[in-house]
GROMACS .gro file of C-alpha atoms in nm:
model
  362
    1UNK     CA    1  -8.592   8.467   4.017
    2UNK     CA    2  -8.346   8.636   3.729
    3UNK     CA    3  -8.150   8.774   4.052
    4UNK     CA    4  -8.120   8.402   4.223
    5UNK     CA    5  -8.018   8.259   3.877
    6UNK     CA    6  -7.744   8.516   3.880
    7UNK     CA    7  -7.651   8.467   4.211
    8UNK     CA    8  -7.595   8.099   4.141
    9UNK     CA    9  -7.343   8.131   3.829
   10UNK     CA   10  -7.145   8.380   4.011
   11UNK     CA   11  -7.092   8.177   4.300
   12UNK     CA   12  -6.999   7.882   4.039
   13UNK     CA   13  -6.783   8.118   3.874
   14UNK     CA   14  -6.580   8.169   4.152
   15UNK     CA   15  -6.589   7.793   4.319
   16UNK     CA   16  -6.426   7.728   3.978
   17UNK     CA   17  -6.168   8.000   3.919
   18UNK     CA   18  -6.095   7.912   4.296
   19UNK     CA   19  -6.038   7.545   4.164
   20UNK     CA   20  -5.829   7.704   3.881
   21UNK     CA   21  -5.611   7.860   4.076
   22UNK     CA   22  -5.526   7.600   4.356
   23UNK     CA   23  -5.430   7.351   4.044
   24UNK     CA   24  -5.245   7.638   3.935
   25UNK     CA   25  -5.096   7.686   4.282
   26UNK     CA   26  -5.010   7.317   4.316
   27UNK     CA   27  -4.857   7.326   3.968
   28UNK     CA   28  -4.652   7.631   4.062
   29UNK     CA   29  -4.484   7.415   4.336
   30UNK     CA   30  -4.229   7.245   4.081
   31UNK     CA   31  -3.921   7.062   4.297
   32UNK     CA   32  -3.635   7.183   4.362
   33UNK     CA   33  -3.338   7.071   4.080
   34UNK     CA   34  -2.993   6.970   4.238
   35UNK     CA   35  -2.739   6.885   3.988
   36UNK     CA   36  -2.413   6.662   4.033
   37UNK     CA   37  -2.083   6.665   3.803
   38UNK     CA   38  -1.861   6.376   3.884
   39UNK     CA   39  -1.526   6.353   3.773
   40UNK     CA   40  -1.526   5.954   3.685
   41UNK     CA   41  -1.840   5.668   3.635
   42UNK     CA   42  -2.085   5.590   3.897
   43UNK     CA   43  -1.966   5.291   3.836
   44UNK     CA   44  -1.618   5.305   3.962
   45UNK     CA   45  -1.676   5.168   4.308
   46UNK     CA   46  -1.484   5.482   4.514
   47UNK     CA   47  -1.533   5.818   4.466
   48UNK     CA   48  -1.777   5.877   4.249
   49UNK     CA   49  -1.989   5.587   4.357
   50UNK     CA   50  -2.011   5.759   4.696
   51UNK     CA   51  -2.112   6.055   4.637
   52UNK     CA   52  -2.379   5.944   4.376
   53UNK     CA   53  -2.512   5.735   4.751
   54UNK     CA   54  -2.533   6.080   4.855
   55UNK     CA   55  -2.724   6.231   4.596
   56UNK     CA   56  -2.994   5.895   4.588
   57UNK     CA   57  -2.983   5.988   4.969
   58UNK     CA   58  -3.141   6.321   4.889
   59UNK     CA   59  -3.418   6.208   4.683
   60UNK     CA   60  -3.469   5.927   4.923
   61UNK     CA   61  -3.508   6.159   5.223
   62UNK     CA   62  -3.698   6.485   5.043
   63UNK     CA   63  -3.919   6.256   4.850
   64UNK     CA   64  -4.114   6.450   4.561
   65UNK     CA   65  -3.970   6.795   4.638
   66UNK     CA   66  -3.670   6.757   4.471
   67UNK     CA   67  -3.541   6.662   4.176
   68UNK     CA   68  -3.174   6.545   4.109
   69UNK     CA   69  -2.946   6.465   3.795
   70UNK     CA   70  -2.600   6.401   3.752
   71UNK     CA   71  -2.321   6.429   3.469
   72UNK     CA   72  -2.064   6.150   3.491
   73UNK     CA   73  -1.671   6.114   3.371
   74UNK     CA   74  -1.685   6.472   3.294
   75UNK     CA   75  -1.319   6.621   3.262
   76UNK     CA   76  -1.151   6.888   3.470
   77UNK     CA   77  -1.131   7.213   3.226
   78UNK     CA   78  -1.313   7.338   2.972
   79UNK     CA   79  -1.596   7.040   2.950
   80UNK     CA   80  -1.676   7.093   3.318
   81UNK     CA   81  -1.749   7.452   3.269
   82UNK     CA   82  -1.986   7.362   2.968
   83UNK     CA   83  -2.151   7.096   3.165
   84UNK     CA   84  -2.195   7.288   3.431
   85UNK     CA   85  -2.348   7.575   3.276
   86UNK     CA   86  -2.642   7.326   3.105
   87UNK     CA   87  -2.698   7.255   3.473
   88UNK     CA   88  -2.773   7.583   3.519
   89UNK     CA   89  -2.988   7.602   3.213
   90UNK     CA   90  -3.147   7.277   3.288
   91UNK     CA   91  -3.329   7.496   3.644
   92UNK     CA   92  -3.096   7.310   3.845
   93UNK     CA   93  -3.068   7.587   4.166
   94UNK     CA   94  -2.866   7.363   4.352
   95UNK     CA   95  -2.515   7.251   4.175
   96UNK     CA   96  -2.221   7.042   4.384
   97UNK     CA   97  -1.938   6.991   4.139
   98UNK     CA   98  -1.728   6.685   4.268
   99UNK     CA   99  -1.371   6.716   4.203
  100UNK     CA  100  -1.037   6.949   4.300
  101UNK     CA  101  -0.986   7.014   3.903
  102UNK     CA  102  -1.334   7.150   3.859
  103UNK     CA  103  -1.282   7.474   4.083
  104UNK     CA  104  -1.190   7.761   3.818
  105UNK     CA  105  -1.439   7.652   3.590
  106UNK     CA  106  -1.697   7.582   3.872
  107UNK     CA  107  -1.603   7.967   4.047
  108UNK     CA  108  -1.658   8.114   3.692
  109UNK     CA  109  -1.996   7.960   3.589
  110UNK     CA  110  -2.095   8.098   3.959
  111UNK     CA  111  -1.975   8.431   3.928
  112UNK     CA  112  -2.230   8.420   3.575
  113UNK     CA  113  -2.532   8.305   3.812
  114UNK     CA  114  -2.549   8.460   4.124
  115UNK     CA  115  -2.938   8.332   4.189
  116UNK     CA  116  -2.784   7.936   4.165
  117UNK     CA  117  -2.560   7.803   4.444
  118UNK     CA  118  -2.267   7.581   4.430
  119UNK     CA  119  -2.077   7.345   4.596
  120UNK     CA  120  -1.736   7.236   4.505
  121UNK     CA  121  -1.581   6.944   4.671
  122UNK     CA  122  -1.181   6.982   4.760
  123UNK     CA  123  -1.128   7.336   4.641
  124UNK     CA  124  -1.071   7.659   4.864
  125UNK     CA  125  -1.245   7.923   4.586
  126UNK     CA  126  -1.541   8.111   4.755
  127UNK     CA  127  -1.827   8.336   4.605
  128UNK     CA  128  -2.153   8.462   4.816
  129UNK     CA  129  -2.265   8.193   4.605
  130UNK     CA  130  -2.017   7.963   4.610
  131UNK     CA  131  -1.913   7.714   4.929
  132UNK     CA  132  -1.693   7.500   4.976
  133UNK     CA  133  -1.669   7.103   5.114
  134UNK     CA  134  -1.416   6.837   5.184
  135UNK     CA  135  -1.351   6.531   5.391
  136UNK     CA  136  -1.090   6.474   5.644
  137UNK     CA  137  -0.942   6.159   5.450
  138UNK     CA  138  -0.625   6.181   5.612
  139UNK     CA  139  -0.780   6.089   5.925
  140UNK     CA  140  -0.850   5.748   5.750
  141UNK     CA  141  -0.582   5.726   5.589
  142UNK     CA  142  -0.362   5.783   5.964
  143UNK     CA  143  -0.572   5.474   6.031
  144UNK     CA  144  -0.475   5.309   5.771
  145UNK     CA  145  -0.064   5.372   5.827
  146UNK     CA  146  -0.096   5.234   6.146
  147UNK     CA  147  -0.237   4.904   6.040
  148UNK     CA  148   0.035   4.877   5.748
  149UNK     CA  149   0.274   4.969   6.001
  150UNK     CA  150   0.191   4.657   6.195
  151UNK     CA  151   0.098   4.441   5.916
  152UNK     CA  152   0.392   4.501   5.638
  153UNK     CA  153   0.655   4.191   5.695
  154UNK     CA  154   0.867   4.390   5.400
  155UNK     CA  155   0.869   4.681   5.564
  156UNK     CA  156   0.746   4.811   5.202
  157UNK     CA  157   0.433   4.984   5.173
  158UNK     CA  158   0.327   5.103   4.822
  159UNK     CA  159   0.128   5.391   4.747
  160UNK     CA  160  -0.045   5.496   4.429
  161UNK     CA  161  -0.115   5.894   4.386
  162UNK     CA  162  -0.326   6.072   4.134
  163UNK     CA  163  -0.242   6.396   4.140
  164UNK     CA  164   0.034   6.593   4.357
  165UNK     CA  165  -0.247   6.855   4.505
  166UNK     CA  166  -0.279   6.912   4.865
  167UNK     CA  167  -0.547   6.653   4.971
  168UNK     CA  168  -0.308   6.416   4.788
  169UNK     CA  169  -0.007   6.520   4.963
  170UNK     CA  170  -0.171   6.544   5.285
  171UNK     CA  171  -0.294   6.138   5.353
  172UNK     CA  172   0.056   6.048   5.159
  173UNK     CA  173   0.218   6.291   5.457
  174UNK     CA  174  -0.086   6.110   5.701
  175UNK     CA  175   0.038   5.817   5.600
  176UNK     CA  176   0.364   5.865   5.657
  177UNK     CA  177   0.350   5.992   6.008
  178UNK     CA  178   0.212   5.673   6.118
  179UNK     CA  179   0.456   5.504   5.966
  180UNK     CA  180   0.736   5.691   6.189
  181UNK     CA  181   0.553   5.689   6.499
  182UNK     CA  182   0.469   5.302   6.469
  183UNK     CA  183   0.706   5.141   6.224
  184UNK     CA  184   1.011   5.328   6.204
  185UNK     CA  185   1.203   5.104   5.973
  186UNK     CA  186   0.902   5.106   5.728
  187UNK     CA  187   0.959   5.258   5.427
  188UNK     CA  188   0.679   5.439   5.190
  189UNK     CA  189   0.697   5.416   4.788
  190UNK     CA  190   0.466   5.624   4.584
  191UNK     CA  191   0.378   5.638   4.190
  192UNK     CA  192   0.235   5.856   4.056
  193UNK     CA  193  -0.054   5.784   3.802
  194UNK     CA  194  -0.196   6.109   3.701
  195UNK     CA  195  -0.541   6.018   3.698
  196UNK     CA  196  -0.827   5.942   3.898
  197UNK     CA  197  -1.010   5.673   3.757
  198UNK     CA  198  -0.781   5.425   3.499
  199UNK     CA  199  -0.796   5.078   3.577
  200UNK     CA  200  -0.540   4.987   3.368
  201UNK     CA  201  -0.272   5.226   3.511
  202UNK     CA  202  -0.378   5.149   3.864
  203UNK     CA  203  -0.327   4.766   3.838
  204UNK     CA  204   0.002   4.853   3.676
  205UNK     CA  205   0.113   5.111   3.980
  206UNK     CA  206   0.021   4.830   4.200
  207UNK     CA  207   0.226   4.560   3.994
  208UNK     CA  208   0.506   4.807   4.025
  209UNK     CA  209   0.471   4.858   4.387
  210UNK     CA  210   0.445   4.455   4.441
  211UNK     CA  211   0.768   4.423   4.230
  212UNK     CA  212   0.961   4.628   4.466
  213UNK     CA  213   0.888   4.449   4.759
  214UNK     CA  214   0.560   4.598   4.916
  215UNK     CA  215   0.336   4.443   5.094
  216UNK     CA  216   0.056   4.670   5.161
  217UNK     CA  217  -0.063   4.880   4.865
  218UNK     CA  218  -0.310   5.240   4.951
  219UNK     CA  219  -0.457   5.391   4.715
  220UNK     CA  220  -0.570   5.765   4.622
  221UNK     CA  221  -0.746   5.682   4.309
  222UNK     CA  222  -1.084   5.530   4.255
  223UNK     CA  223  -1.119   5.204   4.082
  224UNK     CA  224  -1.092   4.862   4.293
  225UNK     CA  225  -0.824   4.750   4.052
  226UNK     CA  226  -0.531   4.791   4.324
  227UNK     CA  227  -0.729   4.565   4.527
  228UNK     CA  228  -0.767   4.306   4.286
  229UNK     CA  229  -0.453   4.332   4.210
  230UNK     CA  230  -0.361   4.277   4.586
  231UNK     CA  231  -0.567   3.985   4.612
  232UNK     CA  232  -0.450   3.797   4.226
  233UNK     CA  233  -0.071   3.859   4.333
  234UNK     CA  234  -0.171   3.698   4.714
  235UNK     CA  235   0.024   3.793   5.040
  236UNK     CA  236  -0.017   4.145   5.008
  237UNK     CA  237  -0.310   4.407   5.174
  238UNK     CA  238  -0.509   4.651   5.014
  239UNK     CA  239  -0.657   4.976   5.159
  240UNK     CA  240  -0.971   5.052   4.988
  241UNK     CA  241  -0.991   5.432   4.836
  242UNK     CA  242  -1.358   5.622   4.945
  243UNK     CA  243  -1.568   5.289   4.979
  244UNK     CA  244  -1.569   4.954   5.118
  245UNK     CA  245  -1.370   4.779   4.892
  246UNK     CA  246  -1.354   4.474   5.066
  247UNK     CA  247  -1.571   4.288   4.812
  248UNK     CA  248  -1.297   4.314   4.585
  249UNK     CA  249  -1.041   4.127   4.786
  250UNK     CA  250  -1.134   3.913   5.064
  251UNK     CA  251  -0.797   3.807   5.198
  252UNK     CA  252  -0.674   4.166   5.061
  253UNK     CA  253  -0.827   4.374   5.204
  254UNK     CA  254  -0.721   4.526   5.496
  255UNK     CA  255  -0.953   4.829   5.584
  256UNK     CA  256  -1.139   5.123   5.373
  257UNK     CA  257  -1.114   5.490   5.390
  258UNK     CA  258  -1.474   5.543   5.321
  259UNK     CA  259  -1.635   5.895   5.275
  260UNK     CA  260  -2.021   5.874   5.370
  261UNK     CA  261  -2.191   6.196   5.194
  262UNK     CA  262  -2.565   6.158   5.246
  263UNK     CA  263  -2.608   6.310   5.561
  264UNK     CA  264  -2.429   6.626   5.431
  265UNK     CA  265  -2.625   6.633   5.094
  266UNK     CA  266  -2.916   6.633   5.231
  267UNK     CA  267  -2.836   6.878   5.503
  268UNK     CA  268  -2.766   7.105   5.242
  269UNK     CA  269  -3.025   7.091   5.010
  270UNK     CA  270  -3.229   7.175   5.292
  271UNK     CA  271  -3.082   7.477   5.396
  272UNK     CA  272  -3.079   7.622   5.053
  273UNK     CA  273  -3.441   7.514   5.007
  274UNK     CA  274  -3.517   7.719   5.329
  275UNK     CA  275  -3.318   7.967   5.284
  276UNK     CA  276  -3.043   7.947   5.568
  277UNK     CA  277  -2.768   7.840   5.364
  278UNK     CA  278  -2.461   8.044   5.394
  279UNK     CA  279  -2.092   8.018   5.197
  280UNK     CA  280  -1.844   7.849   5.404
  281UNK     CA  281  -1.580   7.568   5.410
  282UNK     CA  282  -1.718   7.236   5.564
  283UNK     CA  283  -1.454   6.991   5.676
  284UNK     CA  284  -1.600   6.669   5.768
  285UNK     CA  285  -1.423   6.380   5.928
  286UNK     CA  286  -1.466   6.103   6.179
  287UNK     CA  287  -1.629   6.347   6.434
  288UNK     CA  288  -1.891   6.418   6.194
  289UNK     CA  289  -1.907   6.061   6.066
  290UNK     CA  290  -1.844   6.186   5.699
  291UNK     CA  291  -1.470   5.951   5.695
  292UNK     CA  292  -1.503   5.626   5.850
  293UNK     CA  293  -1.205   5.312   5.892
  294UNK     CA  294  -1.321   5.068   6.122
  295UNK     CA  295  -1.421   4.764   5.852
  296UNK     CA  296  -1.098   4.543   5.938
  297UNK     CA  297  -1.002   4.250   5.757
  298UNK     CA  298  -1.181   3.990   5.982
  299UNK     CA  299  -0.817   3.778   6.031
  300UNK     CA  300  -0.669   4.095   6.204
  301UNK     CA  301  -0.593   4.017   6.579
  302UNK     CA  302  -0.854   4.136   6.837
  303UNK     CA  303  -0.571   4.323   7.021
  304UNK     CA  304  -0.482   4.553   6.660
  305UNK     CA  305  -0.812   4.582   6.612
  306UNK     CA  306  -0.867   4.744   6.953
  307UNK     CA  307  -0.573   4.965   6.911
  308UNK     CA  308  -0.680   5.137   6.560
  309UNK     CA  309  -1.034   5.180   6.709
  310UNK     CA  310  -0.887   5.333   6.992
  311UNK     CA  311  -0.725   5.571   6.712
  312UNK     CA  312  -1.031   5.633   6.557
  313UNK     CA  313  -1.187   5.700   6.928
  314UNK     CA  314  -0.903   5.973   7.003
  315UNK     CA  315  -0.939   6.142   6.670
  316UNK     CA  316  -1.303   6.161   6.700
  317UNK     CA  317  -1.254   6.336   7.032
  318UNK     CA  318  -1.025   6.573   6.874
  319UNK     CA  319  -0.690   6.451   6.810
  320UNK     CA  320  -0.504   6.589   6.501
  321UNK     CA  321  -0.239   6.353   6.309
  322UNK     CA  322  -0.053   6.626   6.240
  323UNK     CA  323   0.019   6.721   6.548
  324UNK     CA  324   0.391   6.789   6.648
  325UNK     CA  325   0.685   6.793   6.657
  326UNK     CA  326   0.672   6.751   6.225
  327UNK     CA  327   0.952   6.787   6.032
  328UNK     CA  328   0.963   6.818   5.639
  329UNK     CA  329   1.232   6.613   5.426
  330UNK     CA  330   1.519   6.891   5.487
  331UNK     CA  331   1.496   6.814   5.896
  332UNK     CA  332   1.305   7.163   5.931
  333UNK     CA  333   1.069   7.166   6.224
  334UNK     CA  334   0.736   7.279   6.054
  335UNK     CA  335   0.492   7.173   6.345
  336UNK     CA  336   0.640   7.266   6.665
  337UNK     CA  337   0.521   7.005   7.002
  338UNK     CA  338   0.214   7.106   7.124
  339UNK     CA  339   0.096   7.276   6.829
  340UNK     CA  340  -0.144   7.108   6.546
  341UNK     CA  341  -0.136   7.256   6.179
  342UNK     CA  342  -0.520   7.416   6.147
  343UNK     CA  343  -0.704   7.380   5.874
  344UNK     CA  344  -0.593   7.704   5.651
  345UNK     CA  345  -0.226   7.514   5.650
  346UNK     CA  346  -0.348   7.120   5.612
  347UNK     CA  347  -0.551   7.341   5.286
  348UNK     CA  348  -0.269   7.426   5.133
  349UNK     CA  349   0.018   7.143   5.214
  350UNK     CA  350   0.293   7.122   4.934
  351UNK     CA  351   0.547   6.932   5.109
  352UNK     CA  352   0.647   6.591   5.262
  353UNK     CA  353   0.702   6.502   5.590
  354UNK     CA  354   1.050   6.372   5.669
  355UNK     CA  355   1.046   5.988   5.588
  356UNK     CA  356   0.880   6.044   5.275
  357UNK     CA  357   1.107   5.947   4.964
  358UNK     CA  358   1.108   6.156   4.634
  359UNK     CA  359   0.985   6.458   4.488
  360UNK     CA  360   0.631   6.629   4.441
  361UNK     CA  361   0.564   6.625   4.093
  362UNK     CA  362   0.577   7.010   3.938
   0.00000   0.00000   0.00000
């Protein structure tokens, strides 16, 4: 009897240390922390806003095993590298640091934690630990110079640049090329703004613009302010920067580059979660439906309408804007005909194409 008694609380021993031990299991299985730095609000309608879509997108698709936060209007410099570090020490694994300016500070904090990935949008640094990501904007933004080609009655088109690095450069030089290939006689003004996210200063750059005659304002910064200023001055098109800023000028607004990230975030955060992730450069554009330019202002003709979706058609089956013959602003041939630049140049543009007025800022 004393034996059976014993038999029985041994085997309720273990039925509950088994217990124990699958809560503990099930405890063990915390989610998996991603962590976002953006360069401007959530709020601002472009940039930001989109790839904050991205990161809801991973939460929305992986459910309860993962975890996200993000750090908004951080700076480029010494705050990024401080907020990116309390990532770290926050058990994020997963970090994707949003913006050109955040690379040295983003490369050092990685080079500090080898066990945590990053990903840092527009930059070229890479660690074992480190990748890299960007859109192909100037596909959009080719898009885009055709319709202002064919829509400018001035002949004016006004463009308002943050800051003179080579994604900048590049859709300015995008721009441009569609310009000569479509509108020769069209003529492209840029200010300069020196920041990505300022309202104020963007209304003002697109005052300026207006002033001087054009007609069609783009935009490389991320507030909708250009747009409204489009729409308040009347007679003049907007080109929305990163998302569909159409709400912000109905008769404005001519088309959006838009950069859609959630496919790509949540790509990723799988393949680090299961282990396949590897550092590399990812280059996504209208191929890989990460840069889309096809939401036309409604009163565009049917027949332009066609042609720029049978742009967006040819560059999705592989046609590169900058493909030559390109010149730069001295007459030099620097794309030969028949040859495209490849990535490793478009990376690292620092000049204008000829037709472009002006210098890049030092």
């Amino acid at each position: 009897m004393r034996t059976f008694r014993v038999k029985q609380w041994l085997a309720a021993l273990l039925t509950g240390a088994s217990l124990t031990l699958a809560s503990l299991g099930a405890q063990a299985e915390d989610p998996f922390k991603v962590g976002f730095i953006y360069v401007g609000p959530v709020g601002d309608n472009g940039w930001s806003y989109q790839h904050d879509l991205g990161r809801k997108a991973v939460e929305k698709n992986l459910g309860d095993k993962v975890k996200t936060t993000y750090i908004e209007s951080v700076p480029e410099g010494a705050d990024a590298e401080r907020a990116i570090t309390n990532l770290v020490k926050d058990g994020n694994k997963l970090i994707f640091t949003t913006s050109f300016g955040y690379m040295n500070p983003t490369a050092k904090v990685a080079k500090k934690y080898p066990d945590v990935t990053f990903m840092h949008a527009t930059g070229y640094k890479q660690e074992k630990n480190l990748g890299t990501y960007i859109a192909k904007s100037f596909e959009g933004r080719y898009v885009a110079g055709f319709l202002a080609a064919k829509m400018t009655k001035s002949n004016t088109i006004g463009y308002i640049a943050s800051f003179p690095i080579p994604e900048v450069i590049r859709d300015i030089n995008a721009v441009q090329l569609a310009l000569n290939r479509y509108n020769p006689k069209a003529k492209l003004k840029i200010v300069w703004v020196n920041t990505w996210f300022d309202p104020g200063k963007e209304a003002d750059a697109a005052n300026t613009l207006m002033d001087q005659g054009a007609d069609v304002i783009l935009q490389h910064t991320d507030s909708p302010a250009a747009m409204q200023a489009a729409e308040r001055r009347g007679g003049v098109y907007g080109v929305g920067q990163d998302s569909d800023m159409s709400r912000f000028g109905e008769k404005a607004h001519l088309v959006s580059v838009v950069q859609n990230w959630e496919d790509y975030y949540t790509g990723v955060v799988k393949s680090v979660m299961d282990g396949t992730w590897k550092s590399g450069d990812f280059w996504g554009g209208m191929a890989e439906g990460v840069v889309t330019s096809n939401n036309f202002n409604p009163a565009l003709s049917e027949e332009l309408k066609a042609e720029a979706t049978k742009i967006i058609d040819e560059i999705k089956g592989g046609y590169n804007p900058f493909t030559g013959p390109i010149k730069d602003q001295k007459g030099e041939v620097k794309v030969p005909e028949g040859s495209s630049m490849s990535i490793a140049d478009l990376a690292k543009m620092d000049w204008y194409v000829e037709g472009v007025e002006g210098d890049i800022p030092k």
